Short mmCIF file of C-alpha atoms in Angstrom, two decimals:
data_model
loop_
_atom_site.label_atom_id
_atom_site.label_comp_id
_atom_site.label_asym_id
_atom_site.label_seq_id
_atom_site.Cartn_x
_atom_site.Cartn_y
_atom_site.Cartn_z
CA MET A 1 80.72 27.32 67.12
CA ALA A 2 79.15 30.23 69.04
CA VAL A 3 76.81 27.85 70.84
CA ASP A 4 78.05 29.03 74.20
CA PRO A 5 78.54 32.82 73.96
CA LEU A 6 81.19 34.45 76.16
CA ILE A 7 81.27 37.99 74.77
CA GLU A 8 78.07 39.55 73.39
CA LEU A 9 77.66 43.06 71.97
CA HIS A 10 74.27 44.34 70.90
CA GLY A 11 73.58 47.67 69.20
CA VAL A 12 76.72 49.30 70.57
CA ASN A 13 77.31 52.93 69.60
CA LYS A 14 80.07 55.37 70.45
CA HIS A 15 81.19 58.82 69.30
CA PHE A 16 84.50 60.61 69.66
CA GLY A 17 83.14 64.14 69.34
CA GLU A 18 81.63 64.30 65.86
CA LEU A 19 83.16 61.01 64.80
CA HIS A 20 80.83 58.02 65.03
CA VAL A 21 83.43 55.33 65.80
CA LEU A 22 81.10 52.43 66.60
CA ARG A 23 77.81 52.13 64.71
CA ASP A 24 75.25 49.58 65.90
CA ILE A 25 77.82 46.89 66.56
CA ASP A 26 76.46 43.35 67.05
CA LEU A 27 79.07 40.74 67.76
CA THR A 28 79.07 37.44 69.61
CA VAL A 29 82.21 35.54 70.52
CA GLY A 30 81.75 31.96 71.69
CA LYS A 31 83.83 30.16 74.32
CA GLY A 32 87.08 28.96 72.79
CA GLU A 33 86.62 31.00 69.66
CA VAL A 34 89.35 33.10 68.07
CA VAL A 35 87.95 36.18 66.34
CA VAL A 36 90.30 38.37 64.35
CA VAL A 37 89.18 41.95 63.73
CA ILE A 38 90.70 43.65 60.70
CA GLY A 39 90.04 46.86 58.83
CA PRO A 40 91.58 50.14 57.76
CA SER A 41 92.92 52.49 60.44
CA GLY A 42 90.20 54.60 62.00
CA SER A 43 87.58 51.94 61.33
CA GLY A 44 86.90 51.53 65.07
CA LYS A 45 88.48 48.12 65.58
CA SER A 46 90.69 49.15 68.51
CA THR A 47 87.80 51.00 70.13
CA LEU A 48 85.66 47.87 69.78
CA CYS A 49 88.35 45.80 71.48
CA ARG A 50 88.78 48.32 74.31
CA ALA A 51 85.01 48.63 74.81
CA ILE A 52 84.80 44.94 75.73
CA ASN A 53 86.54 45.53 79.08
CA ARG A 54 85.26 49.10 79.34
CA LEU A 55 88.55 50.90 78.84
CA GLU A 56 86.30 52.82 76.46
CA THR A 57 82.76 53.56 77.61
CA VAL A 58 79.93 53.20 75.11
CA GLU A 59 76.89 55.42 74.71
CA SER A 60 74.23 52.91 73.86
CA GLY A 61 73.79 49.19 73.44
CA THR A 62 74.68 46.34 75.76
CA ILE A 63 77.88 44.41 76.31
CA ARG A 64 77.64 41.10 78.16
CA LEU A 65 80.44 38.91 79.42
CA ASP A 66 79.59 35.34 80.30
CA GLY A 67 75.93 36.36 80.39
CA ARG A 68 76.37 39.30 82.74
CA PRO A 69 76.16 42.94 81.61
CA LEU A 70 79.32 45.01 81.99
CA PRO A 71 79.18 46.82 85.38
CA GLU A 72 79.72 50.55 85.84
CA GLU A 73 82.98 51.92 87.23
CA GLY A 74 83.95 50.42 90.61
CA ARG A 75 84.83 47.14 92.26
CA ALA A 76 82.48 45.01 90.20
CA LEU A 77 84.11 46.30 87.03
CA ALA A 78 87.58 45.62 88.45
CA ARG A 79 86.54 42.03 89.24
CA LEU A 80 85.28 41.56 85.72
CA ARG A 81 88.42 43.01 84.17
CA ALA A 82 90.48 40.52 86.13
CA ASP A 83 88.73 37.81 84.12
CA VAL A 84 89.42 39.41 80.74
CA GLY A 85 93.09 39.80 79.88
CA MET A 86 94.29 42.55 77.60
CA VAL A 87 97.46 42.87 75.53
CA PHE A 88 98.31 46.32 74.18
CA GLN A 89 100.12 47.61 71.14
CA SER A 90 102.66 49.42 73.32
CA PHE A 91 103.11 46.48 75.77
CA ASN A 92 102.49 48.72 78.82
CA LEU A 93 104.67 46.70 81.16
CA PHE A 94 105.11 48.43 84.53
CA ALA A 95 108.41 50.25 84.01
CA HIS A 96 109.37 50.31 87.71
CA LYS A 97 108.90 46.57 88.25
CA THR A 98 110.98 43.60 87.14
CA VAL A 99 109.61 41.13 84.63
CA LEU A 100 108.76 38.70 87.43
CA GLN A 101 107.06 41.43 89.50
CA ASN A 102 105.09 42.50 86.43
CA VAL A 103 103.60 39.03 86.12
CA SER A 104 103.13 38.50 89.87
CA LEU A 105 101.75 41.90 90.93
CA ALA A 106 98.08 41.42 90.04
CA GLN A 107 98.09 37.79 91.20
CA ILE A 108 99.12 39.04 94.65
CA LYS A 109 97.08 42.24 94.84
CA VAL A 110 93.95 41.26 92.90
CA ARG A 111 93.75 37.48 93.27
CA LYS A 112 95.26 37.67 96.79
CA HIS A 113 97.66 34.78 96.15
CA ALA A 114 100.71 34.43 98.39
CA ARG A 115 103.88 35.89 96.90
CA GLU A 116 105.68 32.53 96.66
CA ALA A 117 102.75 30.89 94.88
CA ALA A 118 102.40 33.86 92.54
CA ASP A 119 106.11 33.94 91.74
CA SER A 120 106.28 30.25 90.98
CA ARG A 121 103.27 30.50 88.69
CA SER A 122 104.81 33.57 87.04
CA LEU A 123 108.02 31.65 86.35
CA GLU A 124 105.99 28.82 84.85
CA LEU A 125 104.22 31.27 82.53
CA LEU A 126 107.45 33.07 81.65
CA ASP A 127 108.92 29.67 80.80
CA ARG A 128 105.93 29.00 78.57
CA VAL A 129 106.63 32.18 76.57
CA GLY A 130 110.36 31.37 76.58
CA LEU A 131 111.48 34.12 78.95
CA ALA A 132 112.16 32.50 82.33
CA ALA A 133 115.78 33.63 82.12
CA GLN A 134 114.72 37.29 81.87
CA ALA A 135 112.68 37.27 85.11
CA PRO A 136 114.98 39.55 87.17
CA LYS A 137 115.38 42.16 84.40
CA TYR A 138 113.44 45.38 83.96
CA PRO A 139 111.16 45.85 80.92
CA ALA A 140 113.45 48.50 79.38
CA GLN A 141 116.22 45.87 79.14
CA LEU A 142 114.12 43.61 76.89
CA SER A 143 113.41 43.76 73.18
CA GLY A 144 109.92 44.68 71.99
CA GLY A 145 109.05 41.09 71.17
CA GLN A 146 110.20 39.92 74.58
CA GLN A 147 108.23 42.69 76.31
CA GLN A 148 105.09 41.71 74.46
CA ARG A 149 105.53 38.06 75.45
CA VAL A 150 105.90 39.16 79.08
CA ALA A 151 102.69 41.17 78.67
CA ILE A 152 100.94 38.02 77.44
CA ALA A 153 102.28 36.06 80.43
CA ARG A 154 101.06 38.87 82.72
CA ALA A 155 97.56 38.64 81.24
CA LEU A 156 97.58 34.83 81.47
CA ALA A 157 98.58 34.96 85.14
CA MET A 158 95.05 36.07 86.00
CA GLU A 159 93.65 32.88 84.42
CA PRO A 160 91.35 34.95 82.22
CA LYS A 161 88.24 33.63 80.50
CA ALA A 162 89.15 35.59 77.40
CA LEU A 163 92.07 37.57 76.04
CA LEU A 164 91.83 40.81 74.06
CA PHE A 165 94.73 41.74 71.77
CA ASP A 166 94.86 45.35 70.55
CA GLU A 167 97.31 45.32 67.63
CA PRO A 168 99.87 43.28 69.58
CA THR A 169 102.50 43.23 66.84
CA SER A 170 102.09 46.68 65.31
CA ALA A 171 104.90 48.26 67.34
CA LEU A 172 107.36 45.42 66.71
CA ASP A 173 110.31 45.03 64.36
CA PRO A 174 109.45 42.55 61.60
CA GLU A 175 111.75 39.86 62.94
CA MET A 176 110.10 39.95 66.36
CA ILE A 177 106.55 39.63 65.11
CA ASN A 178 106.75 35.89 64.68
CA GLU A 179 107.85 35.09 68.22
CA VAL A 180 104.74 36.88 69.50
CA LEU A 181 102.41 35.34 66.92
CA GLU A 182 103.76 31.88 67.76
CA VAL A 183 102.77 32.36 71.42
CA MET A 184 99.33 33.54 70.32
CA ARG A 185 98.90 30.55 67.98
CA GLN A 186 99.74 28.23 70.85
CA LEU A 187 97.10 29.93 73.03
CA ALA A 188 94.54 29.54 70.24
CA ARG A 189 95.38 25.84 69.97
CA ASP A 190 94.97 25.51 73.75
CA GLY A 191 91.39 26.73 73.40
CA MET A 192 91.70 30.28 74.77
CA THR A 193 88.89 32.64 73.74
CA MET A 194 90.56 35.49 71.89
CA VAL A 195 89.60 38.74 70.19
CA VAL A 196 92.56 39.92 68.14
CA VAL A 197 92.80 43.27 66.38
CA THR A 198 95.66 42.92 63.94
CA HIS A 199 97.09 43.56 60.51
CA GLU A 200 98.70 40.12 60.39
CA MET A 201 96.68 38.37 57.70
CA GLY A 202 98.79 35.23 58.00
CA PHE A 203 97.74 34.90 61.63
CA ALA A 204 94.10 35.52 60.70
CA ARG A 205 94.24 32.73 58.11
CA SER A 206 96.01 30.20 60.28
CA ALA A 207 94.55 30.77 63.75
CA ALA A 208 91.17 32.49 63.47
CA ASN A 209 87.77 30.83 63.55
CA ARG A 210 86.19 33.99 62.22
CA VAL A 211 87.34 37.19 60.60
CA VAL A 212 85.44 40.38 61.36
CA PHE A 213 86.04 43.15 58.82
CA MET A 214 85.26 46.67 60.04
CA ASP A 215 84.99 49.90 58.10
CA ASP A 216 83.81 53.32 59.23
CA GLY A 217 82.56 52.06 62.60
CA ARG A 218 80.51 49.17 61.17
CA ILE A 219 81.04 45.45 60.98
CA VAL A 220 80.97 44.87 57.25
CA GLU A 221 81.77 41.16 57.08
CA ASP A 222 81.92 38.41 59.71
CA ARG A 223 82.95 35.06 58.20
CA PRO A 224 85.42 32.18 58.39
CA PRO A 225 88.89 33.28 57.24
CA GLU A 226 89.14 31.09 54.12
CA GLU A 227 85.82 32.41 52.76
CA PHE A 228 86.73 35.98 53.60
CA PHE A 229 90.18 35.96 52.07
CA THR A 230 89.30 34.01 48.92
CA ALA A 231 85.87 35.48 48.21
CA PRO A 232 85.10 38.70 50.09
CA ARG A 233 81.47 39.75 49.58
CA THR A 234 81.69 43.52 49.84
CA GLU A 235 83.49 45.96 47.54
CA ARG A 236 85.06 47.62 50.57
CA ALA A 237 86.64 44.37 51.73
CA LYS A 238 87.82 43.51 48.21
CA ASP A 239 89.44 46.92 47.94
CA PHE A 240 91.08 46.57 51.38
CA LEU A 241 92.41 43.10 50.67
CA SER A 242 93.73 44.06 47.23
CA LYS A 243 95.75 46.84 48.86
CA ILE A 244 97.25 44.83 51.67
CA LEU A 245 97.77 41.47 50.00
CA LYS A 246 99.50 42.80 46.89
CA HIS A 247 102.97 43.36 48.31
CA MET B 1 129.21 88.16 116.00
CA ASN B 2 128.28 89.52 119.40
CA VAL B 3 124.61 89.67 118.54
CA LEU B 4 124.54 85.91 118.05
CA ILE B 5 126.58 84.97 121.12
CA ASP B 6 124.77 87.40 123.44
CA ASN B 7 121.34 86.28 122.32
CA PHE B 8 121.95 82.67 121.41
CA SER B 9 118.96 81.35 123.35
CA LEU B 10 116.65 83.85 121.65
CA TYR B 11 117.98 82.83 118.24
CA ALA B 12 117.74 79.16 119.14
CA GLU B 13 114.15 79.56 120.25
CA GLY B 14 113.25 81.32 117.01
CA PHE B 15 115.16 78.75 114.96
CA LEU B 16 113.35 75.86 116.65
CA GLY B 17 110.03 77.66 116.15
CA THR B 18 110.67 77.96 112.42
CA LEU B 19 111.89 74.37 112.27
CA GLU B 20 108.76 73.09 114.01
CA LEU B 21 106.47 75.14 111.78
CA THR B 22 108.31 73.84 108.71
CA VAL B 23 108.27 70.18 109.72
CA TYR B 24 104.65 70.02 110.88
CA SER B 25 103.36 72.10 107.96
CA SER B 26 105.37 69.99 105.51
CA VAL B 27 103.86 66.78 106.84
CA LEU B 28 100.36 68.28 106.64
CA ALA B 29 101.02 69.71 103.15
CA LEU B 30 102.37 66.39 101.84
CA LEU B 31 99.43 64.39 103.22
CA LEU B 32 96.79 66.85 102.01
CA GLY B 33 98.58 67.37 98.69
CA PHE B 34 98.68 63.61 98.14
CA LEU B 35 94.98 63.31 98.97
CA MET B 36 94.00 66.21 96.72
CA ALA B 37 96.10 64.90 93.83
CA SER B 38 94.29 61.54 94.14
CA PHE B 39 90.98 63.42 94.15
CA ARG B 40 91.91 65.36 91.03
CA VAL B 41 92.56 62.20 88.99
CA ALA B 42 89.74 60.13 90.56
CA PRO B 43 87.01 58.63 88.38
CA VAL B 44 84.38 60.24 90.64
CA ARG B 45 83.36 63.68 89.43
CA SER B 46 82.52 65.19 92.83
CA LEU B 47 86.02 64.30 94.12
CA ARG B 48 87.62 65.91 91.07
CA VAL B 49 85.56 69.06 91.62
CA PHE B 50 86.52 69.16 95.32
CA GLY B 51 90.22 68.82 94.47
CA THR B 52 90.03 71.51 91.83
CA VAL B 53 88.23 73.95 94.12
CA TRP B 54 90.72 73.25 96.93
CA VAL B 55 93.68 74.03 94.69
CA THR B 56 92.09 77.04 93.03
CA VAL B 57 91.06 78.71 96.29
CA LEU B 58 94.26 78.06 98.24
CA ARG B 59 96.70 78.71 95.42
CA ASN B 60 95.10 82.02 94.56
CA THR B 61 94.75 83.39 98.10
CA PRO B 62 97.62 85.49 99.47
CA LEU B 63 99.15 83.56 102.37
CA THR B 64 98.81 86.51 104.74
CA LEU B 65 95.11 86.71 103.98
CA LEU B 66 94.83 82.98 104.66
CA PHE B 67 96.53 83.48 108.04
CA PHE B 68 93.98 86.17 108.89
CA ALA B 69 91.15 83.90 107.77
CA VAL B 70 92.37 81.00 109.91
CA LEU B 71 93.52 82.92 112.99
CA LEU B 72 90.61 85.33 113.13
CA GLY B 73 87.97 83.33 111.29
CA LEU B 74 88.07 79.90 112.91
CA PRO B 75 87.70 81.16 116.54
CA ARG B 76 84.40 82.77 115.45
CA PHE B 77 83.12 79.28 114.72
CA GLY B 78 84.23 78.14 118.15
CA VAL B 79 87.47 76.57 116.98
CA VAL B 80 90.00 77.74 119.53
CA LEU B 81 93.48 76.33 119.20
CA PRO B 82 97.00 77.56 120.02
CA PHE B 83 98.29 80.05 117.44
CA GLU B 84 101.04 77.61 116.48
CA VAL B 85 98.42 75.07 115.39
CA PHE B 86 96.52 77.69 113.40
CA ALA B 87 99.78 78.69 111.72
CA VAL B 88 100.53 75.05 110.82
CA LEU B 89 97.00 74.70 109.42
CA ALA B 90 97.30 77.83 107.29
CA LEU B 91 100.79 77.00 106.00
CA GLY B 92 100.01 73.32 105.47
CA CYS B 93 96.77 73.89 103.57
CA TYR B 94 98.28 76.65 101.46
CA THR B 95 101.30 74.56 100.50
CA SER B 96 99.20 71.44 99.90
CA ALA B 97 97.73 73.14 96.82
CA PHE B 98 101.21 73.44 95.32
CA ILE B 99 102.22 69.91 96.37
CA CYS B 100 99.01 68.62 94.77
CA GLU B 101 99.87 70.26 91.46
CA ALA B 102 103.49 69.03 91.57
CA LEU B 103 102.22 65.48 92.19
CA ARG B 104 99.67 65.81 89.42
CA SER B 105 102.34 66.91 86.96
CA GLY B 106 104.25 63.80 87.98
CA ILE B 107 101.17 61.63 87.46
CA ASN B 108 100.86 63.12 83.99
CA THR B 109 104.39 61.99 83.11
CA VAL B 110 103.36 58.34 83.57
CA PRO B 111 102.07 57.01 80.22
CA THR B 112 98.30 56.41 80.30
CA GLY B 113 98.93 52.87 79.07
CA GLN B 114 100.43 51.98 82.48
CA GLY B 115 97.15 52.83 84.18
CA GLU B 116 95.14 51.04 81.50
CA ALA B 117 97.26 47.91 81.88
CA ALA B 118 96.76 47.98 85.65
CA ARG B 119 93.00 48.43 85.31
CA SER B 120 92.78 45.71 82.68
CA LEU B 121 94.34 43.34 85.23
CA GLY B 122 91.48 44.08 87.61
CA MET B 123 93.18 46.58 89.90
CA THR B 124 90.92 49.14 91.55
CA PHE B 125 91.52 52.87 91.15
CA THR B 126 93.37 53.03 94.47
CA GLN B 127 95.56 50.03 93.62
CA THR B 128 96.34 51.45 90.17
CA LEU B 129 97.33 54.77 91.71
CA ASN B 130 99.35 53.39 94.62
CA LEU B 131 101.03 50.39 92.99
CA VAL B 132 101.64 51.58 89.45
CA VAL B 133 101.15 55.29 88.82
CA LEU B 134 102.45 57.06 91.96
CA PRO B 135 105.68 55.04 92.36
CA GLN B 136 106.60 56.13 88.84
CA ALA B 137 105.30 59.69 89.31
CA PHE B 138 107.31 59.96 92.56
CA ARG B 139 110.60 59.88 90.64
CA SER B 140 109.82 62.98 88.64
CA VAL B 141 108.21 65.04 91.43
CA ILE B 142 111.19 65.02 93.81
CA PRO B 143 112.68 68.33 92.54
CA PRO B 144 109.44 70.39 92.44
CA VAL B 145 108.28 69.08 95.84
CA GLY B 146 111.69 70.05 97.26
CA SER B 147 111.29 73.59 95.91
CA THR B 148 107.78 73.84 97.33
CA LEU B 149 108.95 72.80 100.81
CA ILE B 150 111.79 75.32 100.70
CA ALA B 151 109.22 77.99 99.86
CA LEU B 152 107.17 76.76 102.82
CA ALA B 153 110.15 77.14 105.18
CA LYS B 154 110.51 80.77 104.12
CA ASN B 155 106.76 81.44 104.14
CA SER B 156 106.68 80.40 107.79
CA ALA B 157 108.07 83.86 108.57
CA ILE B 158 104.55 85.22 108.14
CA ALA B 159 103.53 83.37 111.30
CA GLY B 160 105.80 85.74 113.22
CA ALA B 161 103.38 88.55 112.48
CA PHE B 162 100.72 86.57 114.35
CA SER B 163 102.77 86.24 117.53
CA VAL B 164 104.01 82.74 116.81
CA THR B 165 107.61 82.26 117.90
CA GLU B 166 109.78 81.90 114.82
CA LEU B 167 113.13 82.99 113.49
CA LEU B 168 112.37 86.24 111.65
CA GLY B 169 110.38 87.60 114.58
CA THR B 170 113.53 87.68 116.73
CA TYR B 171 114.68 90.83 114.93
CA LYS B 172 112.06 92.92 116.75
CA THR B 173 113.44 92.14 120.19
CA LEU B 174 117.03 92.51 119.01
CA SER B 175 116.55 95.87 117.34
CA GLU B 176 114.79 97.15 120.46
CA LEU B 177 117.87 96.07 122.40
CA GLY B 178 119.92 98.28 120.05
CA TYR B 179 121.89 95.69 118.13
CA ASN B 180 123.17 96.38 114.61
CA ILE B 181 120.26 95.58 112.33
CA VAL B 182 122.51 94.29 109.51
CA TRP B 183 124.17 91.63 111.67
CA THR B 184 120.85 90.74 113.24
CA PHE B 185 119.48 89.91 109.83
CA VAL B 186 122.65 88.16 108.65
CA TRP B 187 122.29 85.62 111.47
CA ILE B 188 118.58 85.25 110.80
CA ALA B 189 119.40 84.57 107.15
CA VAL B 190 121.95 81.95 108.22
CA GLY B 191 119.25 80.26 110.29
CA TYR B 192 116.96 80.03 107.25
CA LEU B 193 119.83 78.81 105.10
CA ILE B 194 120.48 75.95 107.52
CA ILE B 195 116.88 74.81 107.15
CA THR B 196 116.59 75.32 103.38
CA PHE B 197 119.99 73.70 102.70
CA ALA B 198 118.92 70.76 104.82
CA ILE B 199 115.77 70.38 102.71
CA SER B 200 117.86 70.68 99.52
CA ALA B 201 120.28 68.03 100.76
CA LEU B 202 117.44 65.69 101.69
CA PHE B 203 115.83 66.02 98.27
CA ASN B 204 119.17 65.66 96.46
CA ALA B 205 119.68 62.41 98.32
CA LEU B 206 116.15 61.26 97.46
CA GLU B 207 116.77 62.12 93.82
CA LYS B 208 120.05 60.18 93.77
CA LYS B 209 118.32 57.14 95.22
CA TRP B 210 114.95 57.26 93.44
CA GLY B 211 115.21 59.79 90.62
CA VAL B 212 114.71 58.87 86.97
CA ALA B 213 117.83 57.20 85.60
CA ARG B 214 119.18 59.04 82.52
#
């Protein structure tokens, strides 16, 4: 893997005030790869994920997507973001739009597709995440798991080169987590390039090509999931795994 | 009652003057307020600074002083316009500062995640603002914008002091004609009430149709 890099970070640093949240991050994600980022809270994993499409700016280092450096604010950045989908912890569906409009909006306004074409593609995608029947409803009428699946369909509607997941199941009731993870597993099987920040170790084991373990703003380990979970190299990772895998 | 019937055309002229000032200034204030609110949340620093200065200067200047500045100041720079237009400029710019802040408070009620989601889909700043943030902000700014426009209707009385025809100014003529000052003012007050109640009714209707569902 990683022969054909899609996302490349080199020497990336970022501070939040005094806090050094990203320290000399080097990370390469190849086309079709699924990289799961785990670590204790405050370790910088969400910031890393958000830096990839510049929702967080970085102070030093380079971030490249498909070989091109991340542009500054403006139209070029908007174009690039259209190619990198993002799924958030709090879903962030547009509250004033129906489910169908949520999925169609950017296709029409950013990709300039005709409304009919956009809507029919949206329905296809909603069907794929099992929610075609909910198309005319508003986000507030759906459960958390359903909202998150709509958010995934909305990101997919842009035909992205890669998808970023920022703790997609952390705000969900336990029984809804699986319906979202199942959609994500299917995407992984279909060859989508994915960076997933999560606490779902089961997903990391079953779907990831690599597990990246972060602590205190650094990437501490970056290895295939079986190796990482059975024989972590660092004390910090051993300690982390012993705490979360016990119960 | 006599004062109204005897001088109906004078009252009507004043009423229409106030109505015109209110409508034109409101349109100007809404447009400028919208523009300034966009500036104040823009990703470009110079626009944010411009918006902040605009609001700070206009919100902290007494309206009467602003009228003097516009009516006496602009002609010195060769800008000569009818007094009515100057009055609309002064009232509109002054009120736009308050509209801007009302809109901005509405923008702040929209969770930041909505804007992030829009940007992550590749929308530009303008698209994010117009398609996602402002439609949701709009629902919560209806009441404060209504209040601001009512204040504008009443502030228009200041224009009377600068020889613009408006409702309050009619009292001068009427008291010279020897009419009872109390009744003169009662009918003036009724005229203002008609305008302010109309604004209230409009914004109540808007709130019923678009307001946040509870």
